[in-house]
Amino acid sequence: IVLDMTYDAKCLFYNWRNKLKEEAFAIGRQGSMEANRLVRRTAKMEANVGRLALIFQMLRWACGETTDTLVDEKSIRCALRMHAFMEESYTRILDIVDAHSIEPDKKEFLDLLGNSFTTAEAIAAGVEVGMSASGVKKNLPKLIHQKYISKKAHGLYEKVPSCSLQTLSTLGTFPLSEAHADSESSQSTPNTIVPKCNDNNHQNQTPTI
């Protein structure tokens, strides 16, 4: 199915795409492995949102909400919300994977510490796992960078709460539709024809494939 977009839909879609490209360019300049991974993922987002918008448009047409001639603003908004849900799910699952991929020695070290701890307590825990004081001081910044801990003040640290496997069961709770989204998306192109369920002129229409 090949459909064009309404003017409002194009404005919304291309504004989102341009902002996405700007963010991807800024991330790409960092040159790190994580940055390169994000840039590769953003390269596919534009096409994914376009496909999702087409699917939503056809679903809404099948329910008698809109036409099958143009992708409107509401379908673009639905696609962007679904995309946000997918990104949220990806991020939360990635947190789970990262939490379970920590090196055994670092995990043993962190397990000995409370939710909040001082440098002295970290050194004491390091001794128990065979880590020198200098090794602990060297590893603390790495653990901060890996987002296992955060620095609250000089010599004071706090563990970053990580996702558990139970998080997987709640991934579907991310809100995909809200009242304000429907009210915003209803402001589509004025020329868009919205057929009613009892409109005999549209009951037997089939989409162009």
Tab-separated table of C-alpha atoms in Angstrom, residues 28-189:
chain	number	residue	atom	x	y	z
A	28	GLY	CA	27.516	10.218	16.553
A	29	ARG	CA	30.140	12.903	17.205
A	30	GLN	CA	30.976	11.188	20.509
A	31	GLY	CA	32.529	8.314	18.545
A	32	SER	CA	31.999	5.709	21.279
A	33	MET	CA	30.698	2.192	20.676
A	34	GLU	CA	27.438	3.047	22.450
A	35	ALA	CA	27.045	6.168	20.292
A	36	ASN	CA	27.579	4.193	17.088
A	37	ARG	CA	24.994	1.643	18.205
A	38	LEU	CA	22.433	4.386	18.818
A	39	VAL	CA	23.119	5.970	15.421
A	40	ARG	CA	22.574	2.631	13.658
A	41	ARG	CA	19.258	2.202	15.472
A	42	THR	CA	18.012	5.708	14.679
A	43	ALA	CA	18.662	5.066	10.975
A	44	LYS	CA	15.752	2.587	10.989
A	45	MET	CA	13.334	4.604	13.117
A	46	GLU	CA	12.058	6.823	10.304
A	47	ALA	CA	10.980	3.858	8.167
A	48	ASN	CA	9.500	2.054	11.175
A	49	VAL	CA	7.315	5.022	12.134
A	50	GLY	CA	6.152	5.379	8.530
A	51	ARG	CA	5.105	1.724	8.393
A	52	LEU	CA	3.335	1.961	11.748
A	53	ALA	CA	1.436	5.063	10.591
A	54	LEU	CA	0.244	3.195	7.489
A	55	ILE	CA	-0.937	0.270	9.629
A	56	PHE	CA	-2.843	2.585	11.985
A	57	GLN	CA	-4.410	4.423	9.046
A	58	MET	CA	-5.693	1.159	7.549
A	59	LEU	CA	-6.977	-0.045	10.925
A	60	ARG	CA	-8.846	3.217	11.448
A	61	TRP	CA	-10.203	3.066	7.888
A	62	ALA	CA	-11.430	-0.491	8.518
A	63	CYS	CA	-13.277	0.798	11.609
A	64	GLY	CA	-14.882	3.602	9.604
A	65	GLU	CA	-12.953	6.410	11.311
A	66	THR	CA	-11.156	7.856	8.290
A	67	THR	CA	-10.354	7.427	4.596
A	68	ASP	CA	-7.929	5.086	2.859
A	69	THR	CA	-6.501	7.805	0.602
A	70	LEU	CA	-4.139	9.758	2.893
A	71	VAL	CA	-2.282	9.083	6.141
A	72	ASP	CA	-3.539	11.734	8.548
A	73	GLU	CA	-2.053	13.404	11.611
A	74	LYS	CA	-3.788	11.108	14.084
A	75	SER	CA	-2.199	8.018	12.505
A	76	ILE	CA	1.223	9.688	12.697
A	77	ARG	CA	0.638	10.488	16.377
A	78	CYS	CA	-0.406	6.881	17.015
A	79	ALA	CA	2.750	5.668	15.255
A	80	LEU	CA	4.963	7.991	17.305
A	81	ARG	CA	3.355	6.792	20.543
A	82	MET	CA	3.861	3.164	19.532
A	83	HIS	CA	7.461	3.993	18.643
A	84	ALA	CA	7.913	5.591	22.091
A	85	PHE	CA	6.496	2.442	23.691
A	86	MET	CA	8.927	0.252	21.737
A	87	GLU	CA	11.864	2.462	22.718
A	88	GLU	CA	10.758	2.392	26.362
A	89	SER	CA	10.518	-1.401	26.257
A	90	TYR	CA	13.934	-1.682	24.588
A	91	THR	CA	15.553	0.545	27.213
A	92	ARG	CA	14.004	-1.356	30.119
A	93	ILE	CA	15.015	-4.743	28.686
A	94	LEU	CA	18.527	-3.415	28.031
A	95	ASP	CA	18.738	-2.420	31.708
A	96	ILE	CA	17.836	-5.996	32.669
A	97	VAL	CA	20.475	-7.428	30.348
A	98	ASP	CA	23.118	-5.010	31.645
A	99	ALA	CA	22.206	-5.800	35.252
A	100	HIS	CA	22.739	-9.510	34.636
A	101	SER	CA	25.917	-9.103	32.574
A	102	ILE	CA	28.048	-7.544	35.314
A	103	GLU	CA	31.348	-9.300	35.957
A	104	PRO	CA	31.174	-11.808	38.874
A	105	ASP	CA	33.872	-10.052	40.898
A	106	LYS	CA	32.150	-6.670	40.591
A	107	LYS	CA	28.802	-8.214	41.486
A	108	GLU	CA	30.328	-9.855	44.567
A	109	PHE	CA	31.895	-6.524	45.513
A	110	LEU	CA	28.612	-4.597	45.129
A	111	ASP	CA	26.644	-7.248	47.015
A	112	LEU	CA	28.782	-6.555	50.073
A	113	LEU	CA	27.810	-2.884	50.067
A	114	GLY	CA	24.617	-1.230	51.249
A	115	ASN	CA	22.444	1.004	49.107
A	116	SER	CA	24.550	3.955	50.286
A	117	PHE	CA	28.221	3.630	51.168
A	118	THR	CA	31.402	5.605	51.684
A	119	THR	CA	34.791	5.190	50.066
A	120	ALA	CA	36.093	3.611	53.282
A	121	GLU	CA	33.268	1.049	53.248
A	122	ALA	CA	33.982	0.297	49.599
A	123	ILE	CA	37.666	-0.288	50.378
A	124	ALA	CA	36.711	-2.622	53.242
A	125	ALA	CA	34.409	-4.578	50.917
A	126	GLY	CA	37.149	-4.683	48.305
A	127	VAL	CA	39.552	-6.303	50.767
A	128	GLU	CA	37.049	-9.142	51.288
A	129	VAL	CA	37.017	-9.931	47.557
A	130	GLY	CA	40.773	-9.543	47.120
A	131	MET	CA	40.746	-6.013	45.706
A	132	SER	CA	43.347	-3.471	46.786
A	133	ALA	CA	42.445	0.023	47.969
A	134	SER	CA	43.872	1.516	44.778
A	135	GLY	CA	41.885	-1.027	42.755
A	136	VAL	CA	38.675	0.022	44.497
A	137	LYS	CA	39.356	3.712	43.855
A	138	LYS	CA	40.066	2.922	40.213
A	139	ASN	CA	36.884	0.854	39.822
A	140	LEU	CA	34.471	3.309	41.460
A	141	PRO	CA	34.526	5.762	38.485
A	142	LYS	CA	34.033	2.807	36.116
A	143	LEU	CA	31.012	1.630	38.091
A	144	ILE	CA	29.611	5.167	37.934
A	145	HIS	CA	30.117	5.267	34.154
A	146	GLN	CA	28.408	1.872	33.823
A	147	LYS	CA	25.519	3.269	35.915
A	148	TYR	CA	25.782	0.669	38.677
A	149	ILE	CA	26.391	3.403	41.257
A	150	SER	CA	26.142	7.191	41.441
A	151	LYS	CA	28.224	9.712	43.359
A	152	LYS	CA	26.091	11.695	45.825
A	153	ALA	CA	28.881	13.711	47.441
A	154	HIS	CA	32.625	13.581	48.006
A	155	GLY	CA	33.360	10.089	49.321
A	156	LEU	CA	29.671	9.110	49.319
A	157	TYR	CA	28.077	6.783	46.767
A	158	GLU	CA	24.705	5.196	46.142
A	159	LYS	CA	23.667	2.120	44.208
A	160	VAL	CA	21.527	2.765	41.131
A	161	PRO	CA	18.315	0.707	41.348
A	162	SER	CA	18.395	-1.873	38.557
A	163	CYS	CA	15.506	-3.629	36.825
A	164	SER	CA	14.680	-7.180	37.846
A	165	LEU	CA	13.324	-9.959	35.666
A	166	GLN	CA	9.877	-9.164	37.085
A	167	THR	CA	10.013	-5.939	35.075
A	168	LEU	CA	9.319	-7.968	31.948
A	169	SER	CA	5.785	-8.640	33.141
A	170	THR	CA	5.059	-4.904	33.372
A	171	LEU	CA	6.389	-3.820	29.983
A	172	GLY	CA	2.871	-3.648	28.590
A	173	THR	CA	1.751	-1.077	31.152
A	174	PHE	CA	3.336	1.867	29.306
A	175	PRO	CA	0.390	4.142	28.320
A	176	LEU	CA	-0.235	4.040	24.580
A	177	SER	CA	-3.331	6.225	24.530
A	178	GLU	CA	-4.405	9.194	26.592
A	179	ALA	CA	-7.342	11.549	26.372
A	180	HIS	CA	-5.175	14.572	25.585
A	181	ALA	CA	-3.509	12.722	22.706
A	182	ASP	CA	-6.885	12.065	21.105
A	183	SER	CA	-7.917	15.695	21.486
A	184	GLU	CA	-4.652	16.891	19.933
A	185	SER	CA	-4.738	14.412	17.085
A	186	SER	CA	-8.336	15.303	16.220
A	187	GLN	CA	-7.041	18.570	14.758
A	188	SER	CA	-6.216	17.021	11.401
A	189	THR	CA	-6.568	18.412	7.886
